[in-house]
Amino acid sequence: MTTTVLFSTFAPFPTLSLSVSPETRFDDLYSLLCERYSDLPASEDLRISPHAGLVPTSDTLISEIHGRDATLITLKLIPRLRGGKGGFGSQLRAAGGRMSSQKTSNNDSCRDLSGRRLSTIKTAKRLADYMGNEDERKKAQAEAKKAKLETLEKKIAAASGDTEAVAGKKHRFDDTEYLEESREIVDNVKSAVSAGLMKKKKKAKTNHISSSPESSTLPKDAVTEKVLKSPAPPIAVPTAIAAVMRLPPRIPSRGYLQTARFFATSVPTPRIPQTIIEKVVQKYSVSLPNGKIVKAGDYVMIRPEHVMTHDNTGPVISKFKSIGAKKIVDPRQTVFTLDHDVQNKSHKNLAKYANIEAFARTHGIDFYPAGRGIGHQVLVEEGYAFPHTLTVASDSHSNMYGGVACVGTPIVRTDAAALWATGKTWWQVPRMVKVELRGKLALGVTGKDVIVALCGSFNNDEVLNAAIEFTGEGISALSVDDRLTISNMTTEWGALVGVFPVDNTLLSWYESALAKLERRTFASKSIPPPPEHPRINRRRLDALRATNLTSDPGAQYSSHLIFDLSTLVPHVSGPNSVKISTPLPKLESQQIAIQKAYLVSCTNSRVSDIAAAASVVEGKKIAEGVEFYVAAASSVVQAEAEKLGHWNKLIAAGAKVLPAGCGPCIGLGTGLLEEGETGISATNRNYKGRMGHPKAQAYLASPAVVAASAVKGFICSPNSLDTTSFPPAGAPVFSITSGSSDAAEVPQAEEPLFPGFPAAFSGRLLFAPQDNLNTDALYPGKYTYQDDITLERQAQVVMENYDPSFAGNVATILPSLSAPDKSTKSGVVLVSGYNFGTGSSREQAATALKAAGVPLVIAGSFGDIFKRNAINNGLVCLECPELVADLTAMYAKGGARGAGGREGELTVDKGHEIRVSMTDGNVTLRGSDGERTYKVRTVGASVQELWVCGGLEGYILKSIRDD
């Protein structure tokens, strides 16, 4: 036997329902309710109580509230009262009620939560008495409705003589009656006045019982139990309503979810301190255990505010369909932006774009076509990335959203498909790192110089796979454009998140953005005002001001980095590595000639960047032999730059205009670096081969430095810079004040393997003595958006930008390998240095290695996005710093990684055989010099199951089939 519980709420929330056992404890109701309605606010915001009487104790059973035989009971879900000074008026306002503006005395009128006027306290007393007779009244109403229903049935039967038609009509009447009953329950939400009076009345009754001779000898808990075990008779409910209660659960509206998240921002400081990033993740986590506080390292299921895909939407559609999904669970959550290969006018690419647009129209998804701009910029302009929200994208530069205080983080294509189908995906909360910016930038030093210097100063993986929280007095002087640039390149720094706080600078920026949106149209007396923007609007900005989040005192960070902005001069990154940064005055003296310059990408192509470049080239011409390419971050940016005159200054100087999109930054379209050329760019990556030929050299700098270099023909500073105001041109002042707070690693217990997972991996060992081996090296960008490329072809081009001979060597080795038994998986085992797979979110970096015959990669550490791709596609990744150190000492040139092997080879092959046990983590390396043993932490059962299923896609498909 089950009991149906109806929870009456308050606008705009619907009535909620729950079926539970009569033996369910009262204290467990809210957690059960959250399991069914996963986006309810935290329990600190709401509480459950009966419509009358005392709130039951936590261990009271449901059967004790309205009787064991009750099939339907009603409770109410109300906000916890949080008044200002604790007075009745402040408590009433905190609960949603309000005192009447016509009030003339303390006993005068007020209004209940539904806005109904209560003339005096007497009215409230009459309401209390009225509610006291609720059971008898509702019983009479039910009997009257039942009689009315029977009369209507007889009339229908007499008119039609069709019993089936009568049954159909009866079902309609039952549904109507259910809706009426539900409305009545919602309307019966008690006013704060009557609730207070009834509470006093029951308290007096309890005191009377406790003072009676019968109860004088009983302990206090026994008296309370006696009161609770004397409930009013259960509410009589027609059988039709009970039948309707078996209908599928109602899906909460979008407005309900947003309101629930609004309440979540008002949660008081938890017992366990959290960073601002942990608080935002808490707000968007679903199916958390009751009372769970999200911390770094936790694996959580998240339902992000938005998920964006770009040109990779085509493969995501294929994955979405292949897992058996047919419907986008929440079209408002999904955003499509076409931005990467926008210069490609081939029939194949245009057909691809058309298919993506058709899919968006079919499912009601927000769609931004080629030419509108780079997806990350569009998400900021249109409010999809908004402060204190969690927005993800299938692109590694989703970190950029942190510039507007949004927790942005990258996902991979398979995750995107899972989000389309379910609205959720898994995520491990990264470790937290605080980056404190002190001092103030000198005139002419920009946000690009800040992040270039940070990448070069803290270049030992201090923020690898971390979530960065920027703090310090230096932030207030950074513009929002500077913050977006810095957050954008925290990806290259190695982080997964980079968030700035909400301050007056950001709020003023949003006020300006709101004003621009309002000027898109106009209103007059004869024309109604235009609708507000769905994401950037006055209501949302006011709520942001009222509920600004900050990190708690005592929140934990794995490290605290300090950087003095006042000691910084303009910096240049490269060549071909963001880990190398050089003060511009030192590099300028070398007069490094360039052939190409770029002001493109989501990093530095906003209005302020274009204005800075235009001021440098105004009245000048681009140097002979130099090509200067310019593309705005979005069509909105270009339109504003044109209006302000900046765009025409660049064109007049000889700049070549490209459409708003990624273009050369991703290595697509016009103007790529040729062999032997040198280029300087305001983009975010200068990895070898990313912007063109692997034998070209690429540097990164601010827009003004790029423009000045294009005019003079070599890397230099603008003439307008007053270098006398700069600090000394040395390394900026930086420090680490605290090390990692990670606890000591717990020894791994041996666990049984998932059925079908290999007991060991064995085969030939190949060693790539290189740290930061990025995704461009593993899988060249020029193949990334060839959606029809086969796994066989991927295997042929794997590692092409690092070692062109790698794929051929692996293909030669594989025929000679054989597994010693059925429980062992054989293949080539690749060993490399630290931060393996850093870079973009392309899944092919993992699938190409697996397709080539590499079932296992061992490294000092992995880029988090690559590791996620590997897990989702069945490529096993293990960390063994000791093995990497030994191989480096024995075979790397100079005993250090970064220059290949001792004999000049990029991939070292000494014929070593390796065996890795997946049961105990023992690693055995056999070579001509004997045998060595190591220890690794093996993968758990969840990763093993994904491997057996062929990856996450196969696992989801299996789950759908099983269901």
XYZ file of N, CA, C and O in Angstrom, residues 281 534 853:
12
model
N 28.738 25.347 -9.140
C 28.578 23.938 -9.515
C 27.522 23.281 -8.634
O 26.711 22.473 -9.115
N 15.644 37.781 -23.560
C 15.390 36.612 -22.700
C 16.486 36.337 -21.681
O 16.243 35.644 -20.694
N 46.292 1.332 -33.227
C 46.778 0.137 -32.543
C 47.469 0.438 -31.229
O 48.289 -0.349 -30.766
